Amino acid sequence: MTATDDLLRNAEAYAQRFDKHELPAPPARRVAVLACMDARLAPMRLLGLQEGDAHVIRNAGGVVSDDAIRSLAISQNLMGTREIVVIQHTGCGMLMPTDDHMRRKLKEAIGEEPAWPLHTFSDLEHSVRETVDRLHRTPFIPHKGSIRGFVYEVETGKLREVT
Amino acid sequence: MTATDDLLRNAEAYAQRFDKHELPAPPARRVAVLACMDARLAPMRLLGLQEGDAHVIRNAGGVVSDDAIRSLAISQNLMGTREIVVIQHTGCGMLMPTDDHMRRKLKEAIGEEPAWPLHTFSDLEHSVRETVDRLHRTPFIPHKGSIRGFVYEVETGKLREVT
């Protein structure tokens, strides 16, 4: 019995109480969230989002990777979202002095050295500002009227606006 | 009053009822979920995941981009997860004949042509299988004992195992 088996029983219960049969694909609130994958962060619960409300993009750090830009470009240009909410958080595993620190740790664990950028950051507030700045600079995200950046405090459950 | 302002009021309510002050960073269930960003899909609610239980990585399609591999590599090698759950879904916007179809659509909308791969797919079940296969092939994800792929049916709320 794996943890996955256990989660699948929860999914059966979800399907039994399911009552959202005809939701359209474009997000009702016209919002896309970019957040860290961290287990302590529950973006939909935190923001009170229901099924159908918003796109949620998550990666290690909640950073602007090429893939995050791809997802946000599709969200805005093909699915009609107009606002972006960026959420990074206290106690993030991506808080490191440099990418090289994490690159070495991964090499020790795996034996291979990853070629991709690791997107670590040494200052949380600065990283949120930089993330929002990068979204402002990319041509692939045309709607820049509401791109706001937040720190989620895993210790208090509070969402604090940075920029 | 933007949609974001409205969501921030929900976040205040979340902080007021918050009671998970000392959760550790490594996910308690030792599971990482890779899922589509689609608004109709609520991975934590679907799988009955609580704060602290699992990493959740989401992008357009729920596909194996470099960034998804980066996030899963960090999840397994630095945060101790051991199982991966892949969730793609019916009615996905990434279902297209070829990447070029989406590339043209984005170029029409933005004026610029994206250089990154778009990760569209023309067959849903095949895409889930290919996603799981790609995770099996990458050296950066060492724990391959439980990598399972699913289709979430947005019409029924059911999670159907593919591989």
Coordinates of C-alpha atoms in Angstrom, one line a residue:
Chain A
M1 CA 0.0 0.0 0.0
T2 CA 1.7 3.2 -1.2
A3 CA 0.8 6.8 -0.3
T4 CA -0.5 7.1 -3.9
D5 CA -3.0 4.3 -3.2
D6 CA -4.3 6.2 -0.2
L7 CA -4.7 9.4 -2.3
L8 CA -6.6 7.5 -4.9
R9 CA -9.3 6.6 -2.3
N10 CA -9.6 10.3 -1.6
A11 CA -10.0 10.9 -5.3
E12 CA -12.9 8.4 -5.4
A13 CA -14.6 10.3 -2.6
Y14 CA -14.1 13.6 -4.5
A15 CA -15.7 12.1 -7.6
Q16 CA -18.7 11.0 -5.6
R17 CA -19.5 14.4 -4.3
F18 CA -18.5 16.1 -7.6
D19 CA -21.1 18.7 -8.9
K20 CA -19.1 20.9 -11.3
H21 CA -19.9 19.0 -14.6
E22 CA -19.9 21.9 -17.1
L23 CA -17.2 24.4 -16.2
P24 CA -15.6 26.2 -19.1
A25 CA -11.8 26.0 -19.6
P26 CA -11.1 29.8 -19.4
P27 CA -10.7 30.7 -15.7
A28 CA -13.8 32.5 -14.3
R29 CA -11.8 35.0 -12.2
R30 CA -9.4 35.6 -15.1
V31 CA -6.4 35.2 -12.7
A32 CA -3.2 33.1 -13.0
V33 CA -1.3 32.2 -9.9
L34 CA 2.5 31.5 -10.0
A35 CA 3.5 29.8 -6.7
C36 CA 6.1 27.6 -5.2
M37 CA 5.5 23.8 -5.1
D38 CA 6.1 23.7 -1.3
A39 CA 3.9 21.3 0.5
R40 CA 2.9 23.8 3.2
L41 CA 1.5 26.2 0.6
A42 CA -2.1 25.5 -0.6
P43 CA -2.7 28.3 -3.1
M44 CA -6.3 27.5 -3.9
R45 CA -7.3 27.1 -0.3
L46 CA -5.3 30.2 0.7
L47 CA -6.9 32.4 -2.0
G48 CA -10.4 30.9 -1.7
L49 CA -10.3 29.6 -5.3
Q50 CA -12.9 27.1 -6.4
E51 CA -12.7 24.8 -9.4
G52 CA -12.9 26.8 -12.6
D53 CA -11.6 30.1 -11.0
A54 CA -7.9 30.4 -11.9
H55 CA -4.9 28.9 -13.5
V56 CA -2.3 27.7 -10.9
I57 CA 1.3 27.3 -12.0
R58 CA 3.7 25.9 -9.5
N59 CA 7.5 25.1 -9.6
A60 CA 10.4 24.9 -7.1
G61 CA 10.5 28.5 -5.8
G62 CA 7.6 30.0 -7.7
V63 CA 10.1 31.5 -10.2
V64 CA 10.0 32.7 -13.8
S65 CA 11.4 29.8 -15.7
D66 CA 10.9 29.4 -19.4
D67 CA 8.2 26.9 -18.6
A68 CA 6.4 29.4 -16.3
I69 CA 6.5 32.0 -19.1
R70 CA 5.2 29.3 -21.5
S71 CA 2.3 28.6 -19.1
L72 CA 1.5 32.2 -18.4
A73 CA 1.6 33.1 -22.2
I74 CA -0.9 30.4 -22.9
S75 CA -3.0 31.5 -19.9
Q76 CA -3.2 35.1 -21.0
N77 CA -3.2 34.8 -24.8
L78 CA -5.3 31.7 -25.3
M79 CA -7.4 31.5 -22.1
G80 CA -8.2 35.1 -21.3
T81 CA -6.5 35.7 -17.9
R82 CA -5.7 39.3 -17.0
E83 CA -4.1 39.3 -13.5
I84 CA -1.1 37.5 -12.1
V85 CA -0.5 36.7 -8.4
V86 CA 3.1 35.6 -7.5
I87 CA 3.5 33.7 -4.2
Q88 CA 6.9 32.8 -2.8
H89 CA 7.3 31.9 0.9
T90 CA 9.4 31.9 4.1
G91 CA 11.5 28.8 4.8
C92 CA 11.8 28.0 1.1
G93 CA 14.3 25.3 0.1
M94 CA 15.4 27.5 -2.8
L95 CA 16.9 30.1 -0.4
M96 CA 20.7 29.5 -1.0
P97 CA 23.7 31.7 -1.5
T98 CA 24.1 30.7 -5.1
D99 CA 22.9 28.2 -7.8
D100 CA 26.3 26.4 -7.4
H101 CA 25.5 25.4 -3.8
M102 CA 22.4 23.5 -5.0
R103 CA 24.2 22.2 -8.1
R104 CA 26.8 20.6 -5.9
K105 CA 24.1 19.1 -3.6
L106 CA 22.3 17.6 -6.5
K107 CA 25.5 16.2 -8.0
E108 CA 26.3 14.6 -4.6
A109 CA 22.9 13.0 -4.6
I110 CA 22.6 11.9 -8.2
G111 CA 26.1 11.7 -9.6
E112 CA 25.1 13.9 -12.6
E113 CA 25.3 17.6 -12.8
P114 CA 22.2 19.4 -14.1
A115 CA 22.7 21.8 -16.9
W116 CA 19.5 23.8 -16.4
P117 CA 19.4 27.0 -14.2
L118 CA 18.4 26.1 -10.7
H119 CA 16.7 29.4 -9.9
T120 CA 17.9 29.6 -6.3
F121 CA 17.7 33.0 -4.5
S122 CA 19.5 34.5 -1.5
D123 CA 16.9 37.1 -0.5
L124 CA 13.2 36.3 -0.4
E125 CA 11.7 39.8 -0.9
H126 CA 14.3 40.6 -3.6
S127 CA 13.3 37.4 -5.4
V128 CA 9.6 38.3 -5.4
R129 CA 10.4 41.8 -6.8
E130 CA 12.7 40.3 -9.4
T131 CA 10.0 37.7 -10.4
V132 CA 7.4 40.4 -10.9
D133 CA 10.0 42.5 -12.8
R134 CA 10.8 39.6 -15.1
L135 CA 7.1 39.2 -15.9
H136 CA 6.9 42.9 -16.7
R137 CA 9.8 42.5 -19.1
T138 CA 8.7 39.5 -21.1
P139 CA 6.9 40.2 -24.4
F140 CA 4.9 37.0 -24.1
I141 CA 2.7 38.2 -21.3
P142 CA 0.8 41.2 -22.7
H143 CA -1.5 42.1 -19.8
K144 CA 0.6 43.7 -17.1
G145 CA -1.9 45.9 -15.4
S146 CA -2.1 43.6 -12.3
I147 CA 1.0 41.6 -11.5
R148 CA 1.4 41.5 -7.8
G149 CA 4.0 39.7 -5.7
F150 CA 3.6 38.2 -2.2
V151 CA 5.4 36.4 0.5
Y152 CA 3.4 33.6 2.2
E153 CA 4.5 33.1 5.8
V154 CA 4.5 29.3 6.5
E155 CA 4.7 30.1 10.2
T156 CA 1.6 32.3 10.5
G157 CA -0.5 31.5 7.4
K158 CA -0.4 35.2 6.4
L159 CA 0.1 36.5 2.8
R160 CA 2.2 39.6 2.8
E161 CA 2.3 41.9 -0.3
V162 CA 5.9 42.8 -1.4
T163 CA 5.2 44.6 -4.7
Chain B
M1 CA -11.5 46.5 -7.2
T2 CA -9.6 43.7 -9.0
A3 CA -10.2 39.9 -8.7
T4 CA -6.8 39.8 -6.9
D5 CA -8.2 42.2 -4.2
D6 CA -11.0 39.9 -3.7
L7 CA -8.7 36.9 -3.3
L8 CA -6.6 38.8 -0.8
R9 CA -9.7 39.0 1.5
N10 CA -10.0 35.3 1.3
A11 CA -6.3 35.0 2.3
E12 CA -7.0 37.1 5.4
A13 CA -9.7 34.7 6.4
Y14 CA -7.3 31.8 5.8
A15 CA -4.7 33.3 8.1
Q16 CA -7.3 33.9 10.8
R17 CA -8.2 30.2 11.0
F18 CA -4.6 29.0 10.4
D19 CA -3.4 26.3 12.8
K20 CA -0.4 24.7 11.1
H21 CA 2.4 26.7 12.5
E22 CA 5.2 24.2 12.7
L23 CA 5.0 22.0 9.6
P24 CA 8.4 20.8 8.3
A25 CA 9.4 21.5 4.7
P26 CA 9.8 17.8 3.6
P27 CA 6.4 16.6 2.4
A28 CA 4.8 14.2 5.0
R29 CA 3.3 11.9 2.4
R30 CA 6.6 11.8 0.5
V31 CA 4.6 12.4 -2.8
A32 CA 5.1 14.9 -5.6
V33 CA 2.2 15.6 -7.9
L34 CA 2.8 16.9 -11.5
A35 CA -0.4 18.3 -12.9
C36 CA -1.9 20.7 -15.4
M37 CA -2.5 24.3 -14.4
D38 CA -6.1 24.0 -15.6
A39 CA -8.6 26.0 -13.5
R40 CA -11.0 23.0 -13.3
L41 CA -8.4 20.8 -11.7
A42 CA -7.9 21.1 -7.9
P43 CA -5.1 18.6 -7.2
M44 CA -4.9 19.0 -3.4
R45 CA -8.7 18.8 -3.0
L46 CA -9.0 15.9 -5.5
L47 CA -6.3 13.8 -3.7
G48 CA -7.3 14.9 -0.2
L49 CA -4.0 16.5 0.4
Q50 CA -3.5 18.8 3.5
E51 CA -0.9 21.5 4.0
G52 CA 2.4 19.8 4.5
D53 CA 1.6 16.5 2.6
A54 CA 3.0 16.8 -0.9
H55 CA 4.8 18.9 -3.4
V56 CA 2.5 20.1 -6.3
I57 CA 4.1 21.1 -9.6
R58 CA 1.8 22.5 -12.2
N59 CA 2.3 23.8 -15.8
A60 CA 0.3 24.1 -19.0
G61 CA -0.4 20.4 -19.7
G62 CA 1.2 18.8 -16.7
V63 CA 4.1 17.9 -18.9
V64 CA 7.8 17.0 -18.4
S65 CA 9.5 20.3 -19.2
D66 CA 13.1 21.0 -18.0
D67 CA 11.5 23.0 -15.2
A68 CA 9.3 20.1 -14.1
I69 CA 12.4 17.9 -14.0
R70 CA 14.3 20.6 -12.0
S71 CA 11.4 20.7 -9.5
L72 CA 11.0 16.9 -9.2
A73 CA 14.8 16.5 -8.9
I74 CA 14.8 19.0 -6.0
S75 CA 11.7 17.2 -4.5
Q76 CA 13.3 13.8 -4.5
N77 CA 16.9 14.5 -3.9
L78 CA 16.7 17.4 -1.4
M79 CA 13.2 16.9 0.1
G80 CA 12.8 13.2 0.4
T81 CA 9.8 12.5 -1.8
R82 CA 9.5 8.9 -3.2
E83 CA 6.3 8.7 -5.3
I84 CA 5.1 10.7 -8.3
V85 CA 1.5 11.2 -9.4
V86 CA 1.0 12.6 -13.0
I87 CA -2.3 14.2 -13.7
Q88 CA -3.4 15.4 -17.2
H89 CA -7.1 15.9 -18.1
T90 CA -9.9 15.8 -20.6
G91 CA -10.6 19.0 -22.5
C92 CA -7.0 20.3 -22.1
G93 CA -6.1 23.3 -24.1
M94 CA -2.8 21.6 -24.9
L95 CA -4.6 19.1 -27.1
M96 CA -3.5 20.2 -30.6
P97 CA -2.3 18.5 -33.7
T98 CA 1.3 20.0 -33.4
D99 CA 3.3 22.6 -31.5
D100 CA 3.2 24.7 -34.7
H101 CA -0.5 25.2 -34.4
M102 CA -0.1 26.7 -31.0
R103 CA 3.0 28.6 -32.0
R104 CA 1.0 30.3 -34.8
K105 CA -1.8 31.1 -32.4
L106 CA 0.6 32.7 -29.9
K107 CA 2.3 34.6 -32.7
E108 CA -1.0 36.0 -33.9
A109 CA -1.8 37.1 -30.3
I110 CA 1.6 38.5 -29.3
G111 CA 3.4 39.4 -32.5
E112 CA 6.5 37.4 -31.3
E113 CA 7.2 33.8 -31.9
P114 CA 8.2 31.8 -28.8
A115 CA 11.4 29.8 -29.1
W116 CA 10.7 27.4 -26.3
P117 CA 8.9 24.0 -26.9
L118 CA 5.2 24.3 -26.4
H119 CA 4.6 20.7 -25.2
T120 CA 1.2 20.3 -27.0
F121 CA -0.1 16.8 -27.5
S122 CA -2.6 15.2 -29.9
D123 CA -3.6 12.2 -27.9
L124 CA -4.3 12.4 -24.1
E125 CA -3.6 8.8 -23.0
H126 CA -0.5 8.7 -25.1
S127 CA 0.7 11.9 -23.6
V128 CA 0.2 10.6 -20.0
R129 CA 2.2 7.4 -21.0
E130 CA 5.0 9.5 -22.6
T131 CA 5.1 11.8 -19.6
V132 CA 5.6 8.8 -17.2
D133 CA 8.2 7.3 -19.6
R134 CA 10.2 10.5 -19.7
L135 CA 10.3 10.6 -15.9
H136 CA 11.5 7.0 -16.0
R137 CA 14.3 8.0 -18.4
T138 CA 15.7 11.0 -16.7
P139 CA 18.7 10.4 -14.4
F140 CA 17.7 13.4 -12.2
I141 CA 14.8 11.5 -10.6
P142 CA 16.3 8.5 -8.8
H143 CA 13.2 7.0 -7.2
K144 CA 11.1 5.4 -9.9
G145 CA 9.3 2.7 -7.9
S146 CA 6.0 4.6 -8.0
I147 CA 5.4 6.9 -10.9
R148 CA 1.8 6.6 -12.0
G149 CA -0.1 8.5 -14.7
F150 CA -3.8 9.5 -14.6
V151 CA -6.4 11.3 -16.7
Y152 CA -8.7 13.6 -14.7
E153 CA -12.2 13.8 -16.3
V154 CA -13.3 17.4 -15.9
E155 CA -16.9 16.3 -16.9
T156 CA -17.2 13.7 -14.1
G157 CA -14.6 14.5 -11.4
K158 CA -13.2 11.1 -11.8
L159 CA -9.5 10.2 -11.8
R160 CA -8.7 7.4 -14.2
E161 CA -5.4 5.5 -14.1
V162 CA -3.6 5.2 -17.5
T163 CA -0.2 3.7 -16.6

